[in-house]
PDB file of C-alpha atoms and ligand atoms in Angstrom:
ATOM      1  CA  UNK A   1     -13.117 -17.311  -4.925  1.00  0.00           C
ATOM      2  CA  UNK A   2     -14.761 -17.117  -1.365  1.00  0.00           C
ATOM      3  CA  UNK A   3     -17.775 -14.562  -1.546  1.00  0.00           C
ATOM      4  CA  UNK A   4     -17.575 -11.494   0.911  1.00  0.00           C
ATOM      5  CA  UNK A   5     -18.734 -11.640   4.167  1.00  0.00           C
ATOM      6  CA  UNK A   6     -22.591 -10.578   4.565  1.00  0.00           C
ATOM      7  CA  UNK A   7     -22.737  -6.778   4.344  1.00  0.00           C
ATOM      8  CA  UNK A   8     -19.252  -6.701   3.180  1.00  0.00           C
ATOM      9  CA  UNK A   9     -20.575  -4.930  -0.438  1.00  0.00           C
ATOM     10  CA  UNK A  10     -22.825  -2.159   1.848  1.00  0.00           C
ATOM     11  CA  UNK A  11     -21.762   1.218  -0.061  1.00  0.00           C
ATOM     12  CA  UNK A  12     -22.041   4.029   2.754  1.00  0.00           C
ATOM     13  CA  UNK A  13     -21.770   7.568   2.203  1.00  0.00           C
ATOM     14  CA  UNK A  14     -18.278   9.473   2.178  1.00  0.00           C
ATOM     15  CA  UNK A  15     -17.469  12.450   4.601  1.00  0.00           C
ATOM     16  CA  UNK A  16     -17.314  15.733   2.809  1.00  0.00           C
ATOM     17  CA  UNK A  17     -13.462  15.990   3.070  1.00  0.00           C
ATOM     18  CA  UNK A  18     -13.012  12.652   1.493  1.00  0.00           C
ATOM     19  CA  UNK A  19     -15.637  13.413  -1.479  1.00  0.00           C
ATOM     20  CA  UNK A  20     -14.267  16.608  -1.989  1.00  0.00           C
ATOM     21  CA  UNK A  21     -10.885  14.752  -3.334  1.00  0.00           C
ATOM     22  CA  UNK A  22     -11.201  14.999  -7.106  1.00  0.00           C
ATOM     23  CA  UNK A  23      -7.793  13.280  -7.904  1.00  0.00           C
ATOM     24  CA  UNK A  24      -8.681  10.297  -5.941  1.00  0.00           C
ATOM     25  CA  UNK A  25     -12.165   7.878  -6.606  1.00  0.00           C
ATOM     26  CA  UNK A  26     -12.882   6.982  -3.197  1.00  0.00           C
ATOM     27  CA  UNK A  27     -15.687   4.619  -2.392  1.00  0.00           C
ATOM     28  CA  UNK A  28     -16.423   2.760   1.282  1.00  0.00           C
ATOM     29  CA  UNK A  29     -17.658  -1.094   1.059  1.00  0.00           C
ATOM     30  CA  UNK A  30     -18.659  -2.209   3.996  1.00  0.00           C
ATOM     31  CA  UNK A  31     -15.400  -1.843   6.240  1.00  0.00           C
ATOM     32  CA  UNK A  32     -12.841  -1.255   3.231  1.00  0.00           C
ATOM     33  CA  UNK A  33     -12.509   1.917   1.994  1.00  0.00           C
ATOM     34  CA  UNK A  34     -11.353   1.888  -1.587  1.00  0.00           C
ATOM     35  CA  UNK A  35      -8.961   4.703  -2.769  1.00  0.00           C
ATOM     36  CA  UNK A  36      -8.703   4.781  -6.538  1.00  0.00           C
ATOM     37  CA  UNK A  37      -5.743   6.914  -7.878  1.00  0.00           C
ATOM     38  CA  UNK A  38      -7.829   9.211 -10.631  1.00  0.00           C
ATOM     39  CA  UNK A  39      -5.790  10.549 -12.949  1.00  0.00           C
ATOM     40  CA  UNK A  40      -6.179   7.978 -15.855  1.00  0.00           C
ATOM     41  CA  UNK A  41      -5.120  10.129 -19.141  1.00  0.00           C
ATOM     42  CA  UNK A  42      -1.701  10.850 -17.273  1.00  0.00           C
ATOM     43  CA  UNK A  43      -1.510   7.425 -16.362  1.00  0.00           C
ATOM     44  CA  UNK A  44      -2.114   8.420 -12.255  1.00  0.00           C
ATOM     45  CA  UNK A  45       0.964  10.312 -12.733  1.00  0.00           C
ATOM     46  CA  UNK A  46       1.564  11.795  -9.099  1.00  0.00           C
ATOM     47  CA  UNK A  47       1.507  15.620  -9.056  1.00  0.00           C
ATOM     48  CA  UNK A  48       1.727  17.597  -6.056  1.00  0.00           C
ATOM     49  CA  UNK A  49      -2.244  18.066  -5.460  1.00  0.00           C
ATOM     50  CA  UNK A  50      -2.417  13.903  -5.712  1.00  0.00           C
ATOM     51  CA  UNK A  51       0.398  13.975  -3.018  1.00  0.00           C
ATOM     52  CA  UNK A  52      -1.864  16.410  -1.098  1.00  0.00           C
ATOM     53  CA  UNK A  53      -4.906  14.395  -1.758  1.00  0.00           C
ATOM     54  CA  UNK A  54      -3.689  10.975  -0.545  1.00  0.00           C
ATOM     55  CA  UNK A  55      -2.119  12.653   2.681  1.00  0.00           C
ATOM     56  CA  UNK A  56      -5.715  13.764   3.435  1.00  0.00           C
ATOM     57  CA  UNK A  57      -7.150  11.030   2.882  1.00  0.00           C
ATOM     58  CA  UNK A  58      -5.408   8.733   4.759  1.00  0.00           C
ATOM     59  CA  UNK A  59      -5.288  10.802   7.962  1.00  0.00           C
ATOM     60  CA  UNK A  60      -9.350  11.346   7.302  1.00  0.00           C
ATOM     61  CA  UNK A  61     -10.066   7.418   7.512  1.00  0.00           C
ATOM     62  CA  UNK A  62     -13.731   7.184   8.856  1.00  0.00           C
ATOM     63  CA  UNK A  63     -13.566   5.586  11.849  1.00  0.00           C
ATOM     64  CA  UNK A  64     -15.489   2.356  10.606  1.00  0.00           C
ATOM     65  CA  UNK A  65     -12.677   1.877   8.486  1.00  0.00           C
ATOM     66  CA  UNK A  66     -10.913  -1.298   9.268  1.00  0.00           C
ATOM     67  CA  UNK A  67      -8.687  -1.607   5.552  1.00  0.00           C
ATOM     68  CA  UNK A  68      -8.004   0.418   2.545  1.00  0.00           C
ATOM     69  CA  UNK A  69      -7.963  -1.399  -1.122  1.00  0.00           C
ATOM     70  CA  UNK A  70      -5.407   1.187  -3.159  1.00  0.00           C
ATOM     71  CA  UNK A  71      -5.885   0.913  -6.885  1.00  0.00           C
ATOM     72  CA  UNK A  72      -5.396   2.822 -10.136  1.00  0.00           C
ATOM     73  CA  UNK A  73      -8.020   3.800 -12.549  1.00  0.00           C
ATOM     74  CA  UNK A  74      -7.317   3.228 -16.457  1.00  0.00           C
ATOM     75  CA  UNK A  75      -4.627   0.925 -18.158  1.00  0.00           C
ATOM     76  CA  UNK A  76      -1.586   1.285 -15.380  1.00  0.00           C
ATOM     77  CA  UNK A  77      -1.237   1.385 -11.731  1.00  0.00           C
ATOM     78  CA  UNK A  78       1.201   4.730 -11.658  1.00  0.00           C
ATOM     79  CA  UNK A  79       3.605   6.204 -13.701  1.00  0.00           C
ATOM     80  CA  UNK A  80       5.126   7.937 -10.978  1.00  0.00           C
ATOM     81  CA  UNK A  81       6.305  11.303 -10.838  1.00  0.00           C
ATOM     82  CA  UNK A  82       4.922  14.030 -12.572  1.00  0.00           C
ATOM     83  CA  UNK A  83       7.546  14.811 -14.990  1.00  0.00           C
ATOM     84  CA  UNK A  84       5.906  18.019 -16.166  1.00  0.00           C
ATOM     85  CA  UNK A  85       5.844  19.568 -12.746  1.00  0.00           C
ATOM     86  CA  UNK A  86       9.615  19.029 -12.661  1.00  0.00           C
ATOM     87  CA  UNK A  87      10.681  22.432 -12.966  1.00  0.00           C
ATOM     88  CA  UNK A  88      13.706  24.361 -11.692  1.00  0.00           C
ATOM     89  CA  UNK A  89      13.649  23.667  -7.859  1.00  0.00           C
ATOM     90  CA  UNK A  90      16.152  24.739  -5.447  1.00  0.00           C
ATOM     91  CA  UNK A  91      17.687  22.099  -2.948  1.00  0.00           C
ATOM     92  CA  UNK A  92      15.607  23.414  -0.505  1.00  0.00           C
ATOM     93  CA  UNK A  93      12.642  23.070  -2.346  1.00  0.00           C
ATOM     94  CA  UNK A  94      13.548  19.770  -3.809  1.00  0.00           C
ATOM     95  CA  UNK A  95      13.791  18.638  -0.266  1.00  0.00           C
ATOM     96  CA  UNK A  96      10.756  19.865   0.873  1.00  0.00           C
ATOM     97  CA  UNK A  97       8.977  18.063  -2.120  1.00  0.00           C
ATOM     98  CA  UNK A  98      10.400  15.085  -1.174  1.00  0.00           C
ATOM     99  CA  UNK A  99       9.529  15.165   2.208  1.00  0.00           C
ATOM    100  CA  UNK A 100       5.877  15.825   1.513  1.00  0.00           C
ATOM    101  CA  UNK A 101       5.787  12.400  -0.500  1.00  0.00           C
ATOM    102  CA  UNK A 102       7.320  10.910   2.485  1.00  0.00           C
ATOM    103  CA  UNK A 103       4.590  12.726   4.837  1.00  0.00           C
ATOM    104  CA  UNK A 104       1.717  11.218   2.575  1.00  0.00           C
ATOM    105  CA  UNK A 105       3.377   7.522   2.123  1.00  0.00           C
ATOM    106  CA  UNK A 106       3.809   7.338   5.932  1.00  0.00           C
ATOM    107  CA  UNK A 107       0.430   7.909   6.301  1.00  0.00           C
ATOM    108  CA  UNK A 108      -0.568   4.810   4.003  1.00  0.00           C
ATOM    109  CA  UNK A 109       2.542   2.734   5.699  1.00  0.00           C
ATOM    110  CA  UNK A 110       2.123   3.659   9.075  1.00  0.00           C
ATOM    111  CA  UNK A 111      -1.518   5.094   9.229  1.00  0.00           C
ATOM    112  CA  UNK A 112      -4.323   3.530  11.299  1.00  0.00           C
ATOM    113  CA  UNK A 113      -5.221   0.252   8.919  1.00  0.00           C
ATOM    114  CA  UNK A 114      -3.618  -2.068   6.564  1.00  0.00           C
ATOM    115  CA  UNK A 115      -3.528  -1.041   2.642  1.00  0.00           C
ATOM    116  CA  UNK A 116      -3.663  -3.679   0.136  1.00  0.00           C
ATOM    117  CA  UNK A 117      -2.660  -2.540  -3.204  1.00  0.00           C
ATOM    118  CA  UNK A 118      -4.285  -3.946  -6.788  1.00  0.00           C
ATOM    119  CA  UNK A 119      -0.768  -3.512  -9.166  1.00  0.00           C
ATOM    120  CA  UNK A 120      -1.700  -3.486 -13.273  1.00  0.00           C
ATOM    121  CA  UNK A 121       0.484  -1.967 -15.773  1.00  0.00           C
ATOM    122  CA  UNK A 122       3.040   0.457 -14.950  1.00  0.00           C
ATOM    123  CA  UNK A 123       4.233   0.467 -11.561  1.00  0.00           C
ATOM    124  CA  UNK A 124       7.219   2.767 -11.954  1.00  0.00           C
ATOM    125  CA  UNK A 125       8.976   5.439 -10.309  1.00  0.00           C
ATOM    126  CA  UNK A 126       6.804   6.923  -7.639  1.00  0.00           C
ATOM    127  CA  UNK A 127       4.258   4.592  -8.594  1.00  0.00           C
ATOM    128  CA  UNK A 128       6.577   1.610  -6.912  1.00  0.00           C
ATOM    129  CA  UNK A 129       7.646   3.633  -4.198  1.00  0.00           C
ATOM    130  CA  UNK A 130       3.652   4.105  -3.112  1.00  0.00           C
ATOM    131  CA  UNK A 131       3.042   0.599  -3.935  1.00  0.00           C
ATOM    132  CA  UNK A 132       5.878  -0.538  -1.352  1.00  0.00           C
ATOM    133  CA  UNK A 133       4.478   2.105   1.393  1.00  0.00           C
ATOM    134  CA  UNK A 134       1.346  -0.760   1.081  1.00  0.00           C
ATOM    135  CA  UNK A 135       1.150  -3.736   3.069  1.00  0.00           C
ATOM    136  CA  UNK A 136      -0.375  -6.528   0.904  1.00  0.00           C
ATOM    137  CA  UNK A 137       0.529  -6.361  -2.995  1.00  0.00           C
ATOM    138  CA  UNK A 138      -1.771  -8.010  -5.463  1.00  0.00           C
ATOM    139  CA  UNK A 139      -0.635  -7.718  -8.838  1.00  0.00           C
ATOM    140  CA  UNK A 140      -2.157  -8.502 -12.043  1.00  0.00           C
ATOM    141  CA  UNK A 141      -0.306 -10.233 -14.729  1.00  0.00           C
ATOM    142  CA  UNK A 142      -0.080  -7.069 -16.538  1.00  0.00           C
ATOM    143  CA  UNK A 143       1.854  -5.202 -14.109  1.00  0.00           C
ATOM    144  CA  UNK A 144       5.360  -3.894 -14.687  1.00  0.00           C
ATOM    145  CA  UNK A 145       8.021  -2.631 -12.366  1.00  0.00           C
ATOM    146  CA  UNK A 146      10.731   0.049 -13.134  1.00  0.00           C
ATOM    147  CA  UNK A 147      12.629   2.927 -11.207  1.00  0.00           C
ATOM    148  CA  UNK A 148      13.487   4.866 -14.591  1.00  0.00           C
ATOM    149  CA  UNK A 149      14.895   7.926 -11.963  1.00  0.00           C
ATOM    150  CA  UNK A 150      18.342   6.670 -13.406  1.00  0.00           C
ATOM    151  CA  UNK A 151      17.412   7.364 -16.724  1.00  0.00           C
ATOM    152  CA  UNK A 152      15.727  10.627 -16.080  1.00  0.00           C
ATOM    153  CA  UNK A 153      18.710  11.999 -13.853  1.00  0.00           C
ATOM    154  CA  UNK A 154      16.928  11.886 -10.721  1.00  0.00           C
ATOM    155  CA  UNK A 155      17.192   9.825  -7.713  1.00  0.00           C
ATOM    156  CA  UNK A 156      14.182   8.459  -5.569  1.00  0.00           C
ATOM    157  CA  UNK A 157      12.163  10.894  -3.344  1.00  0.00           C
ATOM    158  CA  UNK A 158       9.484   8.854  -2.581  1.00  0.00           C
ATOM    159  CA  UNK A 159      10.844   7.055   0.647  1.00  0.00           C
ATOM    160  CA  UNK A 160      11.772   4.323  -2.690  1.00  0.00           C
ATOM    161  CA  UNK A 161      15.484   3.670  -0.963  1.00  0.00           C
ATOM    162  CA  UNK A 162      14.177   3.045   2.371  1.00  0.00           C
ATOM    163  CA  UNK A 163      11.296   0.823   1.630  1.00  0.00           C
ATOM    164  CA  UNK A 164      12.055  -1.056  -1.725  1.00  0.00           C
ATOM    165  CA  UNK A 165      15.333  -2.510  -0.468  1.00  0.00           C
ATOM    166  CA  UNK A 166      13.477  -4.164   2.570  1.00  0.00           C
ATOM    167  CA  UNK A 167      11.370  -5.861  -0.104  1.00  0.00           C
ATOM    168  CA  UNK A 168      13.860  -6.999  -2.658  1.00  0.00           C
ATOM    169  CA  UNK A 169      17.468  -6.191  -1.368  1.00  0.00           C
ATOM    170  CA  UNK A 170      19.770  -3.432  -2.141  1.00  0.00           C
ATOM    171  CA  UNK A 171      21.437  -5.210  -4.912  1.00  0.00           C
ATOM    172  CA  UNK A 172      18.206  -5.680  -7.047  1.00  0.00           C
ATOM    173  CA  UNK A 173      17.295  -1.960  -6.554  1.00  0.00           C
ATOM    174  CA  UNK A 174      20.753  -1.024  -7.282  1.00  0.00           C
ATOM    175  CA  UNK A 175      20.262  -2.909 -10.894  1.00  0.00           C
ATOM    176  CA  UNK A 176      16.784  -1.519 -11.516  1.00  0.00           C
ATOM    177  CA  UNK A 177      18.178   1.912 -10.959  1.00  0.00           C
ATOM    178  CA  UNK A 178      21.403   1.641 -12.732  1.00  0.00           C
ATOM    179  CA  UNK A 179      20.331  -0.381 -15.524  1.00  0.00           C
ATOM    180  CA  UNK A 180      16.767   0.464 -16.228  1.00  0.00           C
ATOM    181  CA  UNK A 181      15.671  -3.196 -15.608  1.00  0.00           C
ATOM    182  CA  UNK A 182      12.408  -3.588 -16.155  1.00  0.00           C
ATOM    183  CA  UNK A 183      10.588  -7.113 -14.127  1.00  0.00           C
ATOM    184  CA  UNK A 184       7.545  -8.349 -15.281  1.00  0.00           C
ATOM    185  CA  UNK A 185       4.470  -9.669 -12.920  1.00  0.00           C
ATOM    186  CA  UNK A 186       5.849 -12.947 -12.359  1.00  0.00           C
ATOM    187  CA  UNK A 187       9.196 -11.753 -11.810  1.00  0.00           C
ATOM    188  CA  UNK A 188       7.835  -8.975  -9.418  1.00  0.00           C
ATOM    189  CA  UNK A 189       6.156 -11.845  -7.415  1.00  0.00           C
ATOM    190  CA  UNK A 190       9.059 -14.214  -7.159  1.00  0.00           C
ATOM    191  CA  UNK A 191      11.467 -11.103  -6.047  1.00  0.00           C
ATOM    192  CA  UNK A 192       9.057  -9.926  -3.595  1.00  0.00           C
ATOM    193  CA  UNK A 193       7.379  -7.043  -5.494  1.00  0.00           C
ATOM    194  CA  UNK A 194       3.936  -8.438  -5.074  1.00  0.00           C
ATOM    195  CA  UNK A 195       2.493 -11.298  -2.519  1.00  0.00           C
ATOM    196  CA  UNK A 196      -0.168 -12.210  -5.394  1.00  0.00           C
ATOM    197  CA  UNK A 197      -0.224 -12.573  -8.733  1.00  0.00           C
ATOM    198  CA  UNK A 198      -3.798 -12.992 -10.591  1.00  0.00           C
ATOM    199  CA  UNK A 199      -4.613 -12.790 -14.338  1.00  0.00           C
ATOM    200  CA  UNK A 200      -5.826  -9.501 -15.869  1.00  0.00           C
ATOM    201  CA  UNK A 201      -8.924  -7.995 -14.730  1.00  0.00           C
ATOM    202  CA  UNK A 202      -8.984 -10.166 -11.178  1.00  0.00           C
ATOM    203  CA  UNK A 203      -7.190  -7.827  -8.571  1.00  0.00           C
ATOM    204  CA  UNK A 204      -9.845  -6.023  -7.339  1.00  0.00           C
ATOM    205  CA  UNK A 205     -11.835  -9.378  -6.071  1.00  0.00           C
ATOM    206  CA  UNK A 206      -8.638 -10.947  -4.674  1.00  0.00           C
ATOM    207  CA  UNK A 207      -7.973  -7.549  -2.915  1.00  0.00           C
ATOM    208  CA  UNK A 208     -11.424  -6.681  -1.498  1.00  0.00           C
ATOM    209  CA  UNK A 209     -11.267 -10.454  -0.226  1.00  0.00           C
ATOM    210  CA  UNK A 210      -7.746  -9.841   1.417  1.00  0.00           C
ATOM    211  CA  UNK A 211      -8.988  -6.636   2.881  1.00  0.00           C
ATOM    212  CA  UNK A 212     -12.243  -7.966   4.039  1.00  0.00           C
ATOM    213  CA  UNK A 213     -10.467 -10.959   6.108  1.00  0.00           C
ATOM    214  CA  UNK A 214      -8.067  -8.047   7.220  1.00  0.00           C
ATOM    215  CA  UNK A 215     -10.906  -5.865   8.650  1.00  0.00           C
ATOM    216  CA  UNK A 216     -12.292  -8.949  10.295  1.00  0.00           C
ATOM    217  CA  UNK A 217      -8.916  -9.154  12.365  1.00  0.00           C
ATOM    218  CA  UNK A 218      -8.771  -7.811  15.812  1.00  0.00           C
ATOM    219  CA  UNK A 219      -7.704  -4.046  15.753  1.00  0.00           C
ATOM    220  CA  UNK A 220      -5.122  -4.191  18.044  1.00  0.00           C
ATOM    221  CA  UNK A 221      -3.391  -7.405  16.125  1.00  0.00           C
ATOM    222  CA  UNK A 222      -3.689  -5.293  12.817  1.00  0.00           C
ATOM    223  CA  UNK A 223      -2.057  -2.330  14.827  1.00  0.00           C
ATOM    224  CA  UNK A 224       1.018  -4.939  15.871  1.00  0.00           C
ATOM    225  CA  UNK A 225       1.672  -6.389  12.525  1.00  0.00           C
ATOM    226  CA  UNK A 226       1.586  -3.026  10.994  1.00  0.00           C
ATOM    227  CA  UNK A 227       3.566  -0.975  13.519  1.00  0.00           C
ATOM    228  CA  UNK A 228       5.427  -3.166  15.566  1.00  0.00           C
ATOM    229  CA  UNK A 229       6.721  -5.976  13.051  1.00  0.00           C
ATOM    230  CA  UNK A 230       8.521  -3.714  10.415  1.00  0.00           C
ATOM    231  CA  UNK A 231      10.160  -1.700  13.385  1.00  0.00           C
ATOM    232  CA  UNK A 232      11.223  -4.994  15.693  1.00  0.00           C
ATOM    233  CA  UNK A 233      12.383  -6.357  11.955  1.00  0.00           C
ATOM    234  CA  UNK A 234      14.859  -3.460  11.742  1.00  0.00           C
ATOM    235  CA  UNK A 235      15.845  -3.844  15.442  1.00  0.00           C
ATOM    236  CA  UNK A 236      18.872  -5.876  16.648  1.00  0.00           C
ATOM    237  CA  UNK A 237      17.603  -9.515  17.668  1.00  0.00           C
ATOM    238  CA  UNK A 238      17.938  -8.672  21.563  1.00  0.00           C
ATOM    239  CA  UNK A 239      15.730  -5.357  21.424  1.00  0.00           C
ATOM    240  CA  UNK A 240      13.295  -7.050  18.895  1.00  0.00           C
ATOM    241  CA  UNK A 241      12.861  -9.673  21.276  1.00  0.00           C
ATOM    242  CA  UNK A 242      12.202  -7.859  24.438  1.00  0.00           C
ATOM    243  CA  UNK A 243       9.511  -4.940  22.244  1.00  0.00           C
ATOM    244  CA  UNK A 244       8.069  -8.658  20.665  1.00  0.00           C
ATOM    245  CA  UNK A 245       7.347  -9.504  24.151  1.00  0.00           C
ATOM    246  CA  UNK A 246       5.704  -6.158  25.283  1.00  0.00           C
ATOM    247  CA  UNK A 247       3.572  -6.104  21.872  1.00  0.00           C
ATOM    248  CA  UNK A 248       2.694  -9.641  22.344  1.00  0.00           C
ATOM    249  CA  UNK A 249       1.256  -9.213  26.158  1.00  0.00           C
ATOM    250  CA  UNK A 250      -0.807  -6.117  25.201  1.00  0.00           C
ATOM    251  CA  UNK A 251      -2.141  -8.045  22.378  1.00  0.00           C
ATOM    252  CA  UNK A 252      -3.161 -11.133  23.997  1.00  0.00           C
ATOM    253  CA  UNK A 253      -4.602  -8.878  27.138  1.00  0.00           C
ATOM    254  CA  UNK A 254      -7.415  -7.181  24.900  1.00  0.00           C
ATOM    255  CA  UNK A 255     -10.726  -8.097  24.985  1.00  0.00           C
ATOM    256  CA  UNK A 256     -10.819  -9.004  21.079  1.00  0.00           C
ATOM    257  CA  UNK A 257      -8.191 -11.316  21.822  1.00  0.00           C
ATOM    258  CA  UNK A 258      -9.535 -12.874  24.720  1.00  0.00           C
ATOM    259  CA  UNK A 259     -13.243 -13.216  23.092  1.00  0.00           C
ATOM    260  CA  UNK A 260     -11.649 -14.918  19.610  1.00  0.00           C
ATOM    261  CA  UNK A 261      -9.729 -17.368  21.834  1.00  0.00           C
ATOM    262  CA  UNK A 262     -12.944 -18.404  23.731  1.00  0.00           C
ATOM    263  CA  UNK A 263     -14.870 -18.783  20.197  1.00  0.00           C
ATOM    264  CA  UNK A 264     -11.962 -21.417  19.077  1.00  0.00           C
ATOM    265  CA  UNK A 265     -11.837 -23.090  22.653  1.00  0.00           C
ATOM    266  CA  UNK A 266     -15.693 -23.401  22.538  1.00  0.00           C
ATOM    267  CA  UNK A 267     -16.082 -24.684  18.644  1.00  0.00           C
ATOM    268  CA  UNK A 268     -17.252 -21.285  17.584  1.00  0.00           C
ATOM    269  CA  UNK A 269     -14.034 -20.074  15.488  1.00  0.00           C
ATOM    270  CA  UNK A 270     -12.598 -21.493  12.214  1.00  0.00           C
ATOM    271  CA  UNK A 271      -9.826 -23.613  12.152  1.00  0.00           C
ATOM    272  CA  UNK A 272      -7.077 -23.182  10.023  1.00  0.00           C
ATOM    273  CA  UNK A 273      -7.324 -25.062   6.866  1.00  0.00           C
ATOM    274  CA  UNK A 274      -5.320 -25.773   3.576  1.00  0.00           C
ATOM    275  CA  UNK A 275      -5.503 -23.226   0.846  1.00  0.00           C
TER     276      UNK A 275
HETATM  277  C1  LIG B   1       2.876  11.826 -17.735  1.00  0.00           C
HETATM  278  C2  LIG B   1       3.446  10.573 -16.994  1.00  0.00           C
HETATM  279  C3  LIG B   1       4.548  11.242 -16.017  1.00  0.00           C
HETATM  280  C4  LIG B   1       2.584   9.479 -18.420  1.00  0.00           C
HETATM  281  N1  LIG B   1       4.799  12.342 -16.025  1.00  0.00           N
HETATM  282  N2  LIG B   1       2.884  13.018 -17.474  1.00  0.00           N
HETATM  283  N3  LIG B   1       7.932   8.394 -14.458  1.00  0.00           N
HETATM  284  C5  LIG B   1       8.463   7.850 -15.647  1.00  0.00           C
HETATM  285  O1  LIG B   1       9.214   8.249 -16.216  1.00  0.00           O
HETATM  286  C6  LIG B   1       7.206   7.167 -16.431  1.00  0.00           C
HETATM  287  C7  LIG B   1       7.055   7.851 -17.760  1.00  0.00           C
HETATM  288  N4  LIG B   1       5.919   7.339 -18.408  1.00  0.00           N
HETATM  289  C8  LIG B   1       5.908   6.266 -19.211  1.00  0.00           C
HETATM  290  O2  LIG B   1       6.864   5.847 -19.615  1.00  0.00           O
HETATM  291  C9  LIG B   1       4.598   5.920 -19.989  1.00  0.00           C
HETATM  292  O3  LIG B   1       3.605   7.204 -19.954  1.00  0.00           O
HETATM  293  C10 LIG B   1       3.766   4.610 -19.271  1.00  0.00           C
HETATM  294  C11 LIG B   1       4.309   3.566 -19.455  1.00  0.00           C
HETATM  295  C12 LIG B   1       3.540   4.843 -17.775  1.00  0.00           C
HETATM  296  C13 LIG B   1       2.413   4.420 -20.284  1.00  0.00           C
HETATM  297  O4  LIG B   1       2.239   4.530 -21.336  1.00  0.00           O
HETATM  298  P1  LIG B   1       1.171   4.820 -22.469  1.00  0.00           P
HETATM  299  O5  LIG B   1       1.735   4.492 -23.880  1.00  0.00           O
HETATM  300  O6  LIG B   1       0.181   4.394 -21.754  1.00  0.00           O
HETATM  301  O7  LIG B   1       0.575   6.601 -22.062  1.00  0.00           O
HETATM  302  P2  LIG B   1       1.708   7.552 -22.669  1.00  0.00           P
HETATM  303  O8  LIG B   1       1.141   7.879 -24.172  1.00  0.00           O
HETATM  304  O9  LIG B   1       3.204   7.593 -22.595  1.00  0.00           O
HETATM  305  O10 LIG B   1       0.997   8.773 -21.777  1.00  0.00           O
HETATM  306  C14 LIG B   1      -0.326   9.168 -21.788  1.00  0.00           C
HETATM  307  C15 LIG B   1      -0.193  10.646 -21.181  1.00  0.00           C
HETATM  308  O11 LIG B   1       0.219  10.656 -19.769  1.00  0.00           O
HETATM  309  C16 LIG B   1       1.031  11.753 -22.057  1.00  0.00           C
HETATM  310  O12 LIG B   1       0.160  13.060 -21.761  1.00  0.00           O
HETATM  311  P3  LIG B   1      -0.238  13.829 -23.299  1.00  0.00           P
HETATM  312  O13 LIG B   1      -0.902  14.924 -22.894  1.00  0.00           O
HETATM  313  O14 LIG B   1       0.609  13.917 -24.289  1.00  0.00           O
HETATM  314  O15 LIG B   1      -1.674  12.755 -23.247  1.00  0.00           O
HETATM  315  C17 LIG B   1       2.124  11.579 -21.154  1.00  0.00           C
HETATM  316  O16 LIG B   1       2.656  12.533 -21.042  1.00  0.00           O
HETATM  317  C18 LIG B   1       1.347  11.253 -19.619  1.00  0.00           C
HETATM  318  N5  LIG B   1       2.036  10.904 -18.813  1.00  0.00           N
HETATM  319  N6  LIG B   1       3.299   9.131 -17.828  1.00  0.00           N
HETATM  320  C19 LIG B   1       3.752  13.249 -16.515  1.00  0.00           C
HETATM  321  N7  LIG B   1       5.250  10.622 -14.980  1.00  0.00           N
HETATM  322  C20 LIG B   1       9.598  11.053  -5.972  1.00  0.00           C
HETATM  323  S1  LIG B   1      10.413  10.882  -6.720  1.00  0.00           S
HETATM  324  C21 LIG B   1       9.973   9.913  -8.088  1.00  0.00           C
HETATM  325  C22 LIG B   1      10.524  10.108  -9.223  1.00  0.00           C
HETATM  326  C23 LIG B   1       9.686   9.306 -10.167  1.00  0.00           C
HETATM  327  O17 LIG B   1       8.664   8.983 -10.144  1.00  0.00           O
HETATM  328  S2  LIG B   1      11.004   9.409 -11.793  1.00  0.00           S
HETATM  329  C24 LIG B   1       9.990   8.101 -12.811  1.00  0.00           C
HETATM  330  C25 LIG B   1       8.799   9.370 -13.717  1.00  0.00           C
END
């Protein structure tokens, strides 16, 4: 694998608001912020406090951060909803709980910078919902995916019904929820749950390398990919093409784009090469 760009491994001090988040382990590596779910004893199950801390982390990304890597401490990425917190909730409380997940995961998907997830071990229930809010997913060969909500008498509540079918289709998600089907890492790659598959232990290096590449892009291009692309994909073709032309015009007019095009024409920028 290509090594990181110079300065990419520089570890910067964290702002106090991020350093105070005890259920996350956060490290700033150059322009990349590495956020780890940090409840390994509970398989990184997501309780109310962890949802709130994810929200806080993603709305307080330091200005210098250009990409995030999200991973899980221990043997698993995330065991989903913390089932020990599932007390008797009224319908209104249940709705508010689900909406708190939506608010946090929306900051992951539609925040300021792209997020690369490293998936290993269990990526289940709310853990898969969180993974599906990320922009690039790197799976290690230990990863497996399931939606046990059906077996637990629940429904997805962390945005899964909106995001997961956009990755794998309604039919596959229906099957996972009705039958408890588990996809292994290879199957997950084939159906689109991850974009990359690497050996056990190789996920962080690959994700950091990808995040470093993402961080080197013009910020407005990354913004267009994160914010315009998924919205255009949800539009009718006519509206989509019109919106695309607006976004393209704004992106190409940016100084970042102009200097990059000049660099290429003057032979100073890299060519596109085969893998
Ligand atoms: C938990 C949770 C959890 C582990 N909530 N405590 N999610 C699930 O249905 C998945 C449930 N978990 C599992 O199937 C397994 O724990 C794993 C496959 C993820 C991992 O197995 P393993 O053998 O490594 O660990 P373990 O021995 O099962 O669990 C270790 C501890 O973590 C244990 O606690 P301890 O105090 O006895 O040590 C477990 O109770 C605890 N633990 N998973 C609470 N999920 C917005 S809606 C989303 C809806 C959903 O996500 S539903 C799916 C919930």
